[in-house]
CSV table of C-alpha atoms in Angstrom, one decimal:
chain,number,residue,atom,x,y,z
Q,1,MET,CA,-8.6,56.4,-12.2
Q,2,ALA,CA,-5.0,57.8,-12.8
Q,3,ILE,CA,-3.6,61.1,-10.9
Q,4,SER,CA,-3.5,63.6,-13.4
Q,5,GLU,CA,-0.2,65.3,-13.6
Q,6,ALA,CA,-1.1,68.9,-12.3
Q,7,VAL,CA,-2.9,67.2,-8.8
Q,8,ARG,CA,0.8,65.5,-8.6
Q,9,ARG,CA,2.7,68.9,-8.7
Q,10,GLN,CA,-0.5,71.0,-6.3
Q,11,LEU,CA,0.1,68.1,-3.6
Q,12,THR,CA,4.0,68.5,-3.6
Q,13,ALA,CA,3.9,72.2,-3.6
Q,14,ARG,CA,1.3,71.8,-0.7
Q,15,PHE,CA,3.4,69.3,1.2
Q,16,GLU,CA,6.3,71.4,1.0
Q,17,VAL,CA,4.7,74.6,2.7
Q,18,LEU,CA,2.8,72.7,5.4
Q,19,PHE,CA,5.1,69.8,6.2
Q,20,PRO,CA,8.1,72.0,8.2
Q,21,VAL,CA,5.5,74.1,10.2
Q,22,LEU,CA,2.9,70.3,11.1
Q,23,ASP,CA,3.5,67.5,14.1
Q,24,GLU,CA,3.8,64.1,12.8
Q,25,ARG,CA,-0.1,63.8,14.2
Q,26,GLN,CA,-0.9,67.2,11.6
Q,27,ARG,CA,1.2,65.7,8.7
Q,28,ARG,CA,-0.2,61.9,9.6
Q,29,LEU,CA,-3.9,63.8,9.0
Q,30,LEU,CA,-3.3,65.7,6.0
Q,31,LEU,CA,-1.9,63.4,4.3
Q,32,ALA,CA,-4.9,60.6,5.2
Q,33,THR,CA,-7.3,64.0,3.9
Q,34,GLU,CA,-5.0,64.2,0.2
Q,35,ALA,CA,-6.0,60.7,0.3
Q,36,ARG,CA,-9.5,60.4,0.5
Q,37,LEU,CA,-10.0,63.3,-1.5
Q,38,ILE,CA,-7.8,61.3,-4.5
Q,39,GLY,CA,-10.0,58.3,-4.2
Q,40,HIS,CA,-8.9,54.8,-5.1
Q,41,GLY,CA,-4.9,55.4,-4.9
Q,42,GLY,CA,-4.8,57.9,-3.0
Q,43,VAL,CA,-3.0,56.0,0.1
Q,44,ARG,CA,0.1,55.0,-2.4
Q,45,THR,CA,0.2,58.1,-4.3
Q,46,VAL,CA,-0.2,60.5,-1.6
Q,47,ALA,CA,2.6,58.2,0.2
Q,48,ARG,CA,4.8,58.4,-2.8
Q,49,ILE,CA,4.8,62.3,-3.5
Q,50,SER,CA,5.1,63.0,0.3
Q,51,GLY,CA,7.8,60.0,1.1
Q,52,ASP,CA,5.9,59.0,4.2
Q,53,SER,CA,4.9,54.7,4.3
Q,54,GLU,CA,1.5,53.8,3.3
Q,55,THR,CA,0.8,53.0,6.3
Q,56,THR,CA,1.9,56.0,8.4
Q,57,VAL,CA,-1.5,57.7,5.1
Q,58,ARG,CA,-3.7,54.3,6.1
Q,59,SER,CA,-3.1,55.1,9.6
Q,60,GLY,CA,-4.1,58.6,9.6
Q,61,VAL,CA,-7.5,57.2,7.0
Q,62,PHE,CA,-8.1,55.4,9.7
Q,63,GLU,CA,-7.7,57.9,12.7
Q,64,LEU,CA,-9.9,59.9,10.3
Q,65,GLU,CA,-12.7,57.6,10.0
Q,66,SER,CA,-12.5,56.4,14.1
Q,67,GLY,CA,-13.7,60.2,14.9
Q,68,ASP,CA,-11.2,60.4,17.5
Q,69,ARG,CA,-10.1,63.6,16.8
Q,70,ALA,CA,-9.0,65.6,20.7
Q,71,LEU,CA,-6.2,64.1,22.3
Q,72,ALA,CA,-4.9,65.3,25.6
Q,73,GLN,CA,-3.6,69.3,25.9
Q,74,GLY,CA,0.1,69.1,24.1
Q,75,ARG,CA,-0.2,65.4,23.4
Q,76,VAL,CA,0.7,64.4,20.2
Q,77,ARG,CA,0.6,60.5,20.8
Q,78,ARG,CA,-1.9,58.9,22.7
Q,79,PRO,CA,-0.7,57.6,25.9
Q,80,GLY,CA,0.9,54.6,27.0
Q,81,GLY,CA,3.1,54.0,24.1
Q,82,GLY,CA,7.0,53.9,24.1
Q,83,ARG,CA,9.5,52.1,26.0
Q,84,ARG,CA,8.8,50.9,29.6
Q,85,ARG,CA,10.9,52.9,32.3
Q,86,ALA,CA,14.3,50.8,32.9
Q,87,GLU,CA,13.4,50.2,36.9
Q,88,GLN,CA,9.8,48.6,36.1
Q,89,VAL,CA,11.8,46.6,34.0
Q,90,ASP,CA,14.5,45.7,36.6
Q,91,PRO,CA,13.1,47.3,39.8
Q,92,GLY,CA,16.1,46.0,40.7
Q,93,LEU,CA,18.5,47.7,38.8
Q,94,LEU,CA,18.4,51.0,40.6
Q,95,PRO,CA,19.7,49.5,44.4
Q,96,ALA,CA,22.7,47.9,42.1
Q,97,LEU,CA,23.5,51.5,40.5
Q,98,MET,CA,23.7,52.9,44.2
Q,99,ALA,CA,25.7,49.6,45.9
Q,100,VAL,CA,28.6,51.0,43.3
Q,101,VAL,CA,27.8,54.5,43.5
Q,102,GLU,CA,28.1,54.9,47.9
Q,103,PRO,CA,30.9,53.7,48.5
Q,104,ASP,CA,32.5,56.8,46.4
Q,105,GLU,CA,30.2,58.8,47.5
Q,106,ARG,CA,30.9,62.7,47.9
Q,107,GLY,CA,29.9,65.7,49.5
Q,108,ASP,CA,26.3,66.2,51.6
Q,109,PRO,CA,24.7,62.7,52.2
Q,110,MET,CA,21.4,64.6,53.2
Q,111,SER,CA,22.3,66.4,49.6
Q,112,PRO,CA,19.7,65.4,46.7
Q,113,LEU,CA,22.4,65.5,44.2
Q,114,ARG,CA,24.9,62.8,44.4
Q,115,TRP,CA,28.8,63.4,43.3
Q,116,THR,CA,30.9,60.2,43.1
Q,117,THR,CA,34.4,59.7,41.5
Q,118,LYS,CA,33.4,56.6,39.4
Q,119,SER,CA,33.0,56.6,35.6
Q,120,LEU,CA,29.9,55.4,34.1
Q,121,GLU,CA,31.2,53.4,31.6
Q,122,PRO,CA,33.3,51.1,33.5
Q,123,GLY,CA,29.9,50.9,35.1
Q,124,CYS,CA,26.7,50.4,33.0
Q,125,GLY,CA,27.5,46.3,31.8
Q,126,SER,CA,31.8,45.8,32.1
Q,127,ARG,CA,31.6,44.4,35.4
Q,128,PRO,CA,30.8,41.2,36.6
Q,129,ASN,CA,28.2,42.4,40.0
Q,130,TRP,CA,27.1,44.6,38.0
Q,131,THR,CA,23.8,45.0,36.0
Q,132,PRO,CA,23.5,46.2,32.2
Q,133,ALA,CA,21.8,49.5,31.9
Q,134,SER,CA,22.6,52.3,29.8
Q,135,ILE,CA,25.3,55.7,30.3
Q,136,ARG,CA,22.6,57.8,29.7
Q,137,TRP,CA,20.3,56.2,32.5
Q,138,ALA,CA,22.8,55.6,35.1
Q,139,SER,CA,23.7,59.4,34.8
Q,140,ARG,CA,20.5,60.7,35.7
């Protein structure tokens, strides 16, 4: 079944209006709904019109069909995804950072805020006795 040009224009107009106000899950579910309404060839058509991946549209269809509608309040993604914290991957990372920072520490030793005269860039991977870590992680 060929998708008419009128349907394509309607989808384009609908997506242009709705996409700016939807989060990623809502967007995926909208794409899935439109694909299911079109029927055969809907996933590919919706993906091409929206500029999203067919995999994204298909995952939205699977999400609709599974019936898993409720996520925890304020969540867009299911828990458990993403990268593990650096401290979990390498438990020796924090003690190694503290060993480098503590000799040049300044200020009140009882304060939770740490002041140091060390630069972050040389400490993050270039020293022979230092565990590689990102500057962003070390600055926390």
